[in-house]
Short mmCIF file of C-alpha atoms in Angstrom, two decimals:
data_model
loop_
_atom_site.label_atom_id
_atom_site.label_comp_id
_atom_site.label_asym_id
_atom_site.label_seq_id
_atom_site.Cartn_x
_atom_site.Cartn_y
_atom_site.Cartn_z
CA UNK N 1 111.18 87.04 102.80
CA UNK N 2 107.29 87.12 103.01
CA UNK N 3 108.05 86.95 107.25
CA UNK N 4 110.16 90.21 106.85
CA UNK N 5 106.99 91.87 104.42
CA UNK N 6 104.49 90.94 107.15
CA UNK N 7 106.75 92.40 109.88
CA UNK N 8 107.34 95.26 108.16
CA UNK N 9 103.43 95.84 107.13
CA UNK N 10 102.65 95.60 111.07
CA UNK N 11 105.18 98.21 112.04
CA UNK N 12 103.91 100.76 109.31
CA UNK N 13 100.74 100.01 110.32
CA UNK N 14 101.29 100.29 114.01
CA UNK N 15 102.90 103.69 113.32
CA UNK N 16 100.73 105.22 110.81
CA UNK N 17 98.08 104.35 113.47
CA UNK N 18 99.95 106.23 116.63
CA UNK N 19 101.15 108.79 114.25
CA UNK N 20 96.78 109.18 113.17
CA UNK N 21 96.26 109.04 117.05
CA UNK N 22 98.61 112.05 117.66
CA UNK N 23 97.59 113.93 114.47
CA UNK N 24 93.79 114.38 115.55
CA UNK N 25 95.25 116.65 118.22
CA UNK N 26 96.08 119.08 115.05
CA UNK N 27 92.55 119.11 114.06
CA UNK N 28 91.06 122.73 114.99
CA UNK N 29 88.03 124.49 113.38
CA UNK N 30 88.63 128.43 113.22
CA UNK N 31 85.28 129.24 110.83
CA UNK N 32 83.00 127.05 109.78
CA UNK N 33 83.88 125.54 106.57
CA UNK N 34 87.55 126.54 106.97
CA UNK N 35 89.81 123.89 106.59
CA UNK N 36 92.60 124.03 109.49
CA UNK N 37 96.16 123.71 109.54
CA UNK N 38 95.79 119.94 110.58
CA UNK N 39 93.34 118.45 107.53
CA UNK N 40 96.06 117.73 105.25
CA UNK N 41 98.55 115.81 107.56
CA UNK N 42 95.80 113.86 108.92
CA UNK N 43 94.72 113.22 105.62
CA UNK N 44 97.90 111.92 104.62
CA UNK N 45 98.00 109.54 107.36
CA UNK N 46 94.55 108.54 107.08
CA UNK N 47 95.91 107.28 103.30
CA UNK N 48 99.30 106.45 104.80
CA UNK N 49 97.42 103.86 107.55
CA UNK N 50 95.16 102.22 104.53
CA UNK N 51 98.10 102.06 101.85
CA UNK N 52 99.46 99.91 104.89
CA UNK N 53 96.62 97.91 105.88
CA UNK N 54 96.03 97.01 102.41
CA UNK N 55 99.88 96.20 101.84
CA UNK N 56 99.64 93.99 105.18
CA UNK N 57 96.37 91.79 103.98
CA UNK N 58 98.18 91.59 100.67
CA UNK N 59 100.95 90.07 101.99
CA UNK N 60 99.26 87.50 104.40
CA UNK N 61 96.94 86.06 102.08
CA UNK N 62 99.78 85.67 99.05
CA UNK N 63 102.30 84.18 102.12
CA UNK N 64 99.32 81.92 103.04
CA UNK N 65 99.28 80.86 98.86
CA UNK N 66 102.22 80.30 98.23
CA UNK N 67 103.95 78.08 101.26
CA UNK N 68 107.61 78.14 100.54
CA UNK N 69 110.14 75.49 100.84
CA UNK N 70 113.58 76.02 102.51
CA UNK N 71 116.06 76.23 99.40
CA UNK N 72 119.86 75.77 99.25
CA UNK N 73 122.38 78.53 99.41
CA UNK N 74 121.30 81.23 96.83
CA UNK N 75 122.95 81.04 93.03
CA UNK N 76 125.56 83.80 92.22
CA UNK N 77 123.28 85.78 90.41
CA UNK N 78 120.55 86.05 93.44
CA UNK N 79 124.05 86.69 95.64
CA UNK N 80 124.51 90.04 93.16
CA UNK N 81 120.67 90.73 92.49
CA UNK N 82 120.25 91.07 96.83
CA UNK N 83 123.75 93.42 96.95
CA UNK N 84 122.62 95.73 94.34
CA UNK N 85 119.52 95.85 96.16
CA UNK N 86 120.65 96.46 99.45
CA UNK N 87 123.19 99.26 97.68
CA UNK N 88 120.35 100.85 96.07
CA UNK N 89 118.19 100.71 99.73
CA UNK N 90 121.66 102.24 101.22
CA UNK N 91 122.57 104.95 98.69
CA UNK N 92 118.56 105.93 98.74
CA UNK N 93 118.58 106.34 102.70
CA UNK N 94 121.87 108.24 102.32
CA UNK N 95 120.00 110.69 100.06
CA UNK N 96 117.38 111.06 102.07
CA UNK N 97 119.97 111.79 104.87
CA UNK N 98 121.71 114.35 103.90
CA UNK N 99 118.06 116.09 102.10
CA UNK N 100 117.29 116.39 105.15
CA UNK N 101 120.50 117.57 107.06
CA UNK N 102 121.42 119.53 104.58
CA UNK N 103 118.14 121.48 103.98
CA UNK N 104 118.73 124.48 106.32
CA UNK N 105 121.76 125.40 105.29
CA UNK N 106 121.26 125.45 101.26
CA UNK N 107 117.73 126.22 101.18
CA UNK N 108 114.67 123.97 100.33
CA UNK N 109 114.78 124.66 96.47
CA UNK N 110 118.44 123.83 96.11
CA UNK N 111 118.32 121.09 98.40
CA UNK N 112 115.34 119.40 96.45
CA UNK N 113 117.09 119.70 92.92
CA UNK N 114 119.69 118.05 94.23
CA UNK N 115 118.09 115.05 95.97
CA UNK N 116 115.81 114.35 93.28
CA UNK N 117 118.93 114.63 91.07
CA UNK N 118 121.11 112.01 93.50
CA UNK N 119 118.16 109.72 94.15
CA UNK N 120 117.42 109.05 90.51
CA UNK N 121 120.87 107.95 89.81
CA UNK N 122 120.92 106.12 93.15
CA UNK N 123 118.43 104.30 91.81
CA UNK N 124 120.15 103.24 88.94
CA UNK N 125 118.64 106.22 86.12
CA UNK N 126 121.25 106.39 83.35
CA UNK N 127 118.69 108.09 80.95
CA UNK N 128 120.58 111.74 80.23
CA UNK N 129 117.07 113.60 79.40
CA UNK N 130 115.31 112.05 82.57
CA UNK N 131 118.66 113.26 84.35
CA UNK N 132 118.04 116.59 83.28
CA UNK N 133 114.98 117.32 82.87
CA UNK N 134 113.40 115.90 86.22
CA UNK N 135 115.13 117.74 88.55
CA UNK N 136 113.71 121.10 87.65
CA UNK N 137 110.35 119.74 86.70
CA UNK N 138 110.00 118.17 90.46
CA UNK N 139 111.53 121.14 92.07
CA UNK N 140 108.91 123.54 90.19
CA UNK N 141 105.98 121.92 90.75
CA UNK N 142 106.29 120.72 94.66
CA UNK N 143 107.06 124.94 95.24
CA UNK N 144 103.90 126.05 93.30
CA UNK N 145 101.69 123.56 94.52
CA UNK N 146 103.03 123.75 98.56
CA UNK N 147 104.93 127.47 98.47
CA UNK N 148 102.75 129.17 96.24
CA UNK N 149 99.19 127.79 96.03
CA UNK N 150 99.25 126.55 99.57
CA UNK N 151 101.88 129.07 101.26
CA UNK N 152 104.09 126.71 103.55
CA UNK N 153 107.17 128.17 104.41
CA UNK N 154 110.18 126.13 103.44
CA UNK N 155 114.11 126.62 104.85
CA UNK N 156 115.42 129.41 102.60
CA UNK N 157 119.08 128.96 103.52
CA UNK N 158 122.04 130.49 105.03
CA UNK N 159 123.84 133.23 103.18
CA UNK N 160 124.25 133.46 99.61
CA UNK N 161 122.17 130.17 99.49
CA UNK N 162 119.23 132.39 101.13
CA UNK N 163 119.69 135.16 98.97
CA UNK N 164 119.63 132.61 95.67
CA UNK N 165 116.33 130.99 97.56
CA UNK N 166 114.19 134.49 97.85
CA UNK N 167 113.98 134.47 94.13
CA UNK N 168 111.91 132.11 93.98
CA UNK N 169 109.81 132.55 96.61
CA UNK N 170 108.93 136.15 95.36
#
């Protein structure tokens, strides 16, 4: 397992470094003391690159700890613990899937309800309140933080699903 956590660390490193590479073309200075267009992407990649470098020397160093030995087959219970885990990886991809396929057809703010709705449960939420509740709380805040207070335009929608969008974008 630790091999596949090492691997893994590398690529995300490797790409949060090409995709910091690329990003710096983004970088543009209009006024002085404006911050451009490109500050906030390359921010998040600057974070993005030393989430994964610190994931990465995490990783090595416990791997280098803990050496360990080649068991027998896995138990019955490890059997079920790795194919709910690979379910929930699965259904969680799927969600993000069709998010993002879906997105210009129903509009950003239905689209989002419903994700954050399907990836809760796809990630095993039973809790009725969290079911509920979270959905319009995540919805509402990431449009006034990135529609309102920072004005990025997101999909509205075709049809009726635009017209149900420009209410809240008003």
């Amino acid at each position: 397992m630790k091999k596949g956590e090492i691997a893994t660390g590398a690529f995300c490193v490797a790409f949060f470094s090409f995709m910091l590479i690329q990003g710096f073309d983004l970088l543009e200075t209009r006024r002085s003391g404006e911050v451009g267009s490109g500050f906030w992407p390359v921010m998040s990649l600057i974070a993005c690159l030393g989430f994964s470098i610190a994931w990465l020397v995490m990783t090595v160093v416990e791997s280098r700890k803990t050496r360990v030995e080649p068991t027998a087959a896995p138990t019955r219970e490890e059997a079920a613990g790795a194919w709910v885990r690979r379910r929930t990886v699965g259904l969680s991809i799927l969600c993000l899937f069709l998010y993002i396929v879906v997105m210009p057809w129903i509009g950003f703010v239905l689209s989002t309800f419903l994700f954050v709705f399907a990836f809760a449960v796809s990630l095993g939420e039973r809790r009725k309140l969290v079911l509920s509740v979270s959905p319009f709380l995540v919805t509402a805040m990431v449009v006034a933080v990135f529609a309102k207070f920072i004005t990025i335009p997101f999909p509205r929608g075709v049809g009726v699903f635009a017209a149900f969008s420009r209410l809240f974008y008003q």
